């Protein structure tokens, strides 16, 4: 988001043993820590970070198991996520092709359970190797120990948030291709372009085209991707929301999902400029930093959007990126 001041220390971790050393260093200094991958979904405060930022630069990829059509692949946490997707698509493995072009690192992917166009990393996760800060040792977590949900997991929510530093991620991919029904905008793209190649590489190409048309390239325009989460409402509130004219999509468990982009657009905020930020005209969930230089400006822009949506629809938007707080 191109905001925030400097960190007191930045430690690059290039070997797994260095993770424990970095935390030990911080402890000796009596300083707080912050685990950082690519920083694509992290917002800094103006005063900077008064502790040790531990950058994940662990590299490597290896096939750990191959059984029939399935393959288990282990990536080190500091690998670039999109390179991992490209690696899988080049070898014709399905499972993460719809997660093409998501900025950030492999180690960050399980933290918020990244998802897009009908796939979530949680669906193909086997395990992660992590440094457990509480027990001060390396550990292995299986998929069912990760508390996976929509943009929330044991890694970012609840008592264990921040406890695990992800060293490597093992995913199970398969030979084959995505099966319908496809996510709305993907299906629309397939229809409009009369696409027939639904191989992992084909879907990757389509998702890249959709994202490039809709989402700002963080290297060119500063943003944190979606700035707000979509809203999940309990089953008993669905009818009430619909009565207010809000489109609600029923989830399998009866709860409802409201597109926050729709709410923001319906408030007339799409394309609006607020305190140095612009609400993207292609995707209203995305806030682009045009000229803001302070966190304060972000809080003002955010308050206007959240307040306007709440006043009109009675729904409170929640921020999606995390903030670097000691
Ligand atoms: N919509 C609008 N106006 C908008 C944007 C969306 O009305 O300006 C409505 C439309 O009905 C549209 C629907 O919302 O059909 C879904 O829109 P879209 O497919 O663009 O997805 P999204 O809900 O806005 C989510 C993720 C994105 C992810 C896309 C595609 C969240 C917070 N965001 O956005 O993830 O790429 O789906 O799967 O869940 C991110 O997390 O940073 C991110 C970019």
XYZ file of C-alpha atoms and ligand atoms in Angstrom:
370
model
C 0.000 0.000 0.000
C 3.156 2.140 0.024
C 2.568 3.431 3.563
C 4.433 3.146 6.824
C 7.776 3.995 8.354
C 10.969 1.959 8.788
C 11.527 -1.101 10.938
C 14.108 -1.045 13.731
C 15.670 -4.305 12.415
C 15.090 -6.466 9.358
C 16.414 -10.031 9.456
C 16.455 -12.130 6.284
C 15.985 -15.840 6.875
C 17.623 -18.033 4.208
C 18.039 -21.360 6.079
C 15.410 -22.979 8.325
C 17.733 -22.840 11.389
C 17.878 -19.073 11.044
C 14.218 -18.718 12.002
C 14.912 -19.713 15.622
C 18.029 -17.497 15.611
C 15.994 -14.504 14.457
C 13.434 -14.962 17.239
C 16.213 -15.460 19.763
C 17.859 -12.234 18.633
C 14.584 -10.359 19.102
C 14.123 -11.858 22.538
C 17.625 -10.848 23.623
C 16.910 -7.322 22.455
C 13.517 -7.340 24.171
C 11.839 -6.424 20.900
C 8.583 -7.482 19.234
C 8.710 -9.396 15.943
C 6.821 -9.403 12.674
C 6.902 -12.230 10.123
C 6.843 -10.891 6.570
C 6.654 -12.576 3.181
C 6.161 -10.303 0.169
C 4.333 -7.627 2.154
C 1.523 -7.509 -0.411
C -1.224 -7.794 2.193
C 0.425 -5.889 5.032
C -0.003 -2.242 5.930
C 2.601 -0.305 7.873
C 1.968 2.450 10.368
C 3.619 5.874 10.036
C 5.742 5.333 13.142
C 7.244 2.219 11.552
C 7.797 -1.054 13.350
C 9.697 -0.799 16.632
C 11.070 -4.336 16.484
C 12.431 -7.095 14.266
C 10.878 -7.857 10.886
C 11.721 -11.426 9.912
C 11.714 -11.706 6.128
C 11.090 -15.151 4.722
C 13.662 -15.794 1.988
C 13.690 -19.583 2.252
C 13.895 -21.006 -1.277
C 13.420 -24.380 -2.885
C 10.870 -26.784 -4.304
C 10.831 -30.582 -4.275
C 8.455 -33.381 -5.144
C 7.989 -35.400 -1.966
C 5.597 -38.099 -3.175
C 3.982 -39.245 -6.372
C 1.152 -41.755 -6.295
C -0.851 -42.364 -9.461
C -2.228 -39.026 -10.664
C -1.440 -37.233 -7.429
C 1.760 -35.473 -6.508
C 2.820 -33.864 -3.238
C 5.092 -30.896 -3.702
C 6.938 -29.032 -0.968
C 7.787 -25.378 -1.464
C 9.917 -23.364 0.902
C 8.013 -20.415 2.377
C 9.996 -17.648 0.702
C 9.248 -18.799 -2.833
C 7.089 -16.404 -4.844
C 3.535 -17.774 -4.854
C 2.922 -17.133 -8.539
C 6.120 -18.976 -9.476
C 4.733 -21.990 -7.609
C 1.504 -21.741 -9.621
C 3.478 -21.470 -12.873
C 5.580 -24.503 -11.857
C 2.438 -26.581 -11.297
C 0.734 -25.447 -14.527
C 3.811 -26.137 -16.654
C 3.686 -29.728 -15.418
C -0.057 -29.968 -15.989
C -0.988 -30.272 -12.323
C -4.386 -28.881 -11.298
C -5.244 -27.433 -7.863
C -3.849 -23.913 -7.779
C -4.187 -22.574 -11.341
C -7.094 -20.273 -10.350
C -4.782 -18.736 -7.734
C -2.559 -17.320 -10.482
C -1.068 -13.869 -10.067
C -1.893 -13.511 -6.369
C 0.965 -11.421 -5.023
C 3.093 -12.610 -2.111
C 4.962 -15.704 -1.014
C 4.159 -19.399 -0.613
C 4.621 -19.174 3.165
C 1.949 -16.484 3.391
C -0.608 -18.421 1.330
C -1.884 -20.664 4.156
C -1.892 -17.829 6.700
C -5.044 -16.245 5.291
C -6.031 -19.252 3.155
C -5.778 -17.359 -0.131
C -8.636 -17.962 -2.517
C -9.847 -16.814 -5.909
C -12.008 -17.961 -8.843
C -13.283 -21.045 -7.088
C -10.105 -22.383 -5.519
C -8.643 -21.951 -2.052
C -5.171 -23.068 -1.072
C -6.806 -24.875 1.865
C -8.370 -27.383 -0.542
C -4.958 -28.737 -1.573
C -2.900 -28.190 1.572
C -1.350 -31.316 3.062
C 0.870 -29.861 5.768
C 3.141 -27.013 6.729
C 6.459 -27.080 8.506
C 6.641 -24.209 10.928
C 8.697 -22.773 13.733
C 6.505 -22.891 16.824
C 7.376 -19.782 18.826
C 5.657 -21.068 21.943
C 7.475 -24.402 22.057
C 10.613 -22.924 20.470
C 11.007 -25.749 17.999
C 10.115 -26.783 14.484
C 6.839 -28.616 14.058
C 4.591 -30.065 11.410
C 0.915 -29.121 11.118
C -1.547 -31.165 9.121
C -4.356 -29.611 7.125
C -6.987 -30.481 9.768
C -4.971 -28.652 12.427
C -5.040 -25.333 10.594
C -8.615 -24.148 11.326
C -9.183 -23.218 7.695
C -12.016 -20.791 6.839
C -12.705 -17.850 4.519
C -9.575 -15.701 4.774
C -9.105 -16.952 8.354
C -7.071 -19.755 9.882
C -5.408 -20.755 13.102
C -2.357 -18.838 11.826
C -4.120 -15.457 11.805
C -7.048 -15.790 14.221
C -7.520 -16.697 17.864
C -5.077 -17.743 20.568
C -2.486 -19.121 18.129
C -2.395 -16.116 15.762
C 1.264 -15.320 15.111
C 2.511 -18.432 16.919
C 3.775 -20.264 13.823
C 6.407 -19.035 11.357
C 5.816 -20.999 8.153
C 8.971 -22.590 6.820
C 7.580 -24.819 4.072
C 4.227 -25.714 2.556
C 3.283 -29.080 1.054
C 0.416 -29.192 -1.432
C -1.230 -32.142 -3.106
C -1.918 -31.526 -6.794
C -3.363 -33.807 -9.430
C -3.072 -34.417 -13.099
C -6.273 -33.252 -14.722
C -8.239 -30.044 -14.910
C -10.782 -27.926 -13.039
C -14.347 -29.166 -13.265
C -17.495 -27.042 -13.691
C -19.379 -25.234 -12.280
C -16.857 -22.440 -12.642
C -16.757 -19.212 -10.665
C -18.985 -16.548 -12.312
C -16.375 -14.318 -13.845
C -14.321 -17.289 -15.061
C -17.371 -18.823 -16.765
C -18.193 -15.457 -18.320
C -14.647 -15.241 -19.689
C -14.868 -18.795 -21.076
C -18.157 -17.958 -22.839
C -17.084 -14.595 -24.193
C -13.796 -15.874 -25.573
C -15.139 -19.309 -26.543
C -12.323 -20.888 -24.589
C -11.903 -24.638 -24.875
C -8.533 -25.106 -23.182
C -9.385 -25.725 -19.533
C -6.020 -27.309 -18.750
C -4.167 -25.814 -15.765
C -2.114 -23.664 -18.157
C -5.282 -22.592 -19.985
C -7.093 -21.565 -16.787
C -3.945 -19.800 -15.599
C -3.891 -17.754 -18.795
C -7.582 -16.820 -18.350
C -7.247 -15.925 -14.679
C -4.225 -13.764 -15.474
C -6.249 -11.955 -18.153
C -9.212 -11.415 -15.775
C -6.977 -10.177 -12.972
C -4.930 -7.925 -15.232
C -8.122 -6.259 -16.448
C -9.586 -5.881 -12.955
C -6.919 -5.685 -10.299
C -4.102 -3.150 -10.138
C -0.576 -4.491 -10.592
C 1.010 -3.789 -7.191
C 4.320 -2.975 -8.904
C 2.673 -0.108 -10.767
C -0.140 1.074 -8.493
C 0.008 0.729 -4.733
C -2.768 -1.376 -3.242
C -3.265 -4.378 -0.999
C -5.643 -6.196 -3.356
C -9.098 -6.405 -1.810
C -9.150 -3.893 1.008
C -12.376 -5.301 2.479
C -13.567 -8.841 3.030
C -16.815 -10.055 1.609
C -19.481 -10.256 4.317
C -20.743 -13.569 5.663
C -24.093 -13.308 7.459
C -25.793 -15.936 9.638
C -28.649 -17.906 8.045
C -31.291 -16.078 10.097
C -30.210 -12.706 8.692
C -30.389 -13.635 5.013
C -34.071 -12.769 4.549
C -33.633 -9.429 6.300
C -30.707 -8.540 4.001
C -32.670 -9.497 0.914
C -35.574 -7.378 2.106
C -33.171 -4.430 2.108
C -32.448 -5.098 -1.562
C -29.015 -6.627 -1.034
C -28.116 -9.598 -3.248
C -27.125 -12.504 -0.997
C -25.642 -15.764 -2.208
C -26.495 -18.819 -0.091
C -23.535 -20.862 1.056
C -23.813 -24.638 1.465
C -24.203 -24.283 5.235
C -27.138 -21.857 4.927
C -25.207 -18.697 5.732
C -25.247 -15.861 3.209
C -22.400 -14.144 1.361
C -22.673 -10.519 0.393
C -20.250 -9.022 -2.123
C -18.759 -6.017 -0.417
C -17.804 -4.687 -3.867
C -21.495 -4.556 -4.715
C -22.275 -2.624 -1.489
C -19.514 -0.084 -2.142
C -20.584 0.338 -5.764
C -24.247 0.751 -4.750
C -23.185 3.632 -2.487
C -21.782 5.411 -5.542
C -18.226 5.145 -4.269
C -16.687 3.317 -7.212
C -13.970 5.434 -8.823
C -14.253 8.064 -6.059
C -11.147 9.768 -4.724
C -10.872 9.927 -0.934
C -7.923 11.360 1.006
C -5.309 10.366 -1.576
C -6.887 6.984 -2.304
C -9.086 5.926 -5.184
C -11.793 3.281 -5.011
C -10.923 1.166 -8.062
C -13.368 1.593 -10.939
C -12.827 -2.034 -11.962
C -13.219 -3.642 -8.529
C -14.762 -1.584 -5.774
C -13.176 -3.743 -3.058
C -9.776 -2.442 -4.029
C -8.357 0.780 -2.659
C -5.493 2.283 -4.661
C -3.011 4.657 -3.076
C -2.644 7.526 -5.529
C -0.986 10.181 -3.403
C -1.488 9.415 0.283
C 1.653 9.483 2.396
C 0.265 8.740 5.833
C -1.642 6.049 7.640
C -3.949 8.787 8.919
C -5.195 9.408 5.382
C -5.950 5.707 5.061
C -7.996 5.757 8.251
C -10.006 8.697 6.903
C -10.677 7.045 3.540
C -11.599 3.799 5.287
C -13.932 5.536 7.729
C -15.792 7.230 4.881
C -16.339 3.982 3.006
C -17.265 1.911 6.076
C -19.539 4.688 7.384
C -21.324 5.212 4.058
C -21.981 1.482 3.574
C -23.151 1.081 7.165
C -25.502 4.067 6.979
C -27.084 2.815 3.751
C -27.192 -0.933 4.331
C -26.614 -1.530 8.043
C -23.680 -3.819 7.167
C -20.242 -3.249 8.661
C -17.297 -3.907 6.336
C -14.189 -5.527 7.716
C -10.689 -4.748 6.536
C -8.861 -7.571 4.740
C -5.112 -6.676 4.891
C -3.303 -6.904 8.199
C -1.631 -4.004 9.972
C 1.887 -4.108 11.350
C 1.380 -3.432 15.024
C 3.910 -4.348 17.690
N -19.157 -6.726 -7.421
C -19.771 -5.544 -7.707
N -19.006 -4.428 -7.863
C -17.663 -4.463 -7.771
C -17.013 -5.670 -7.473
C -17.798 -6.790 -7.304
O -20.984 -5.466 -7.828
O -17.035 -3.406 -7.941
C -19.970 -7.949 -7.254
C -20.446 -8.497 -8.576
O -21.699 -9.055 -8.377
C -19.407 -9.590 -8.878
C -19.144 -10.119 -7.502
O -19.211 -8.966 -6.651
O -19.914 -10.564 -9.741
C -17.800 -10.815 -7.350
O -16.775 -9.943 -7.776
P -15.301 -10.483 -8.086
O -15.368 -11.752 -8.856
O -14.541 -9.362 -8.695
O -14.724 -10.842 -6.691
P -14.727 -10.098 -5.265
O -15.750 -10.738 -4.402
O -14.800 -8.625 -5.445
C -13.012 -11.843 -4.300
C -11.708 -11.845 -3.566
C -10.556 -11.516 -4.508
C -10.542 -12.551 -5.622
C -11.895 -12.526 -6.337
C -12.011 -13.612 -7.382
C -12.157 -11.236 -1.272
C -12.012 -10.203 -0.198
N -11.713 -10.889 -2.470
O -13.264 -10.512 -4.744
O -9.352 -11.619 -3.773
O -9.492 -12.302 -6.539
O -12.952 -12.768 -5.370
O -12.193 -14.841 -6.770
O -12.649 -12.338 -1.008
C -7.891 -10.324 -2.357
O -8.269 -11.006 -1.421
O -7.020 -9.416 -2.217
C -8.469 -10.528 -3.686
C -8.188 -9.742 -4.724
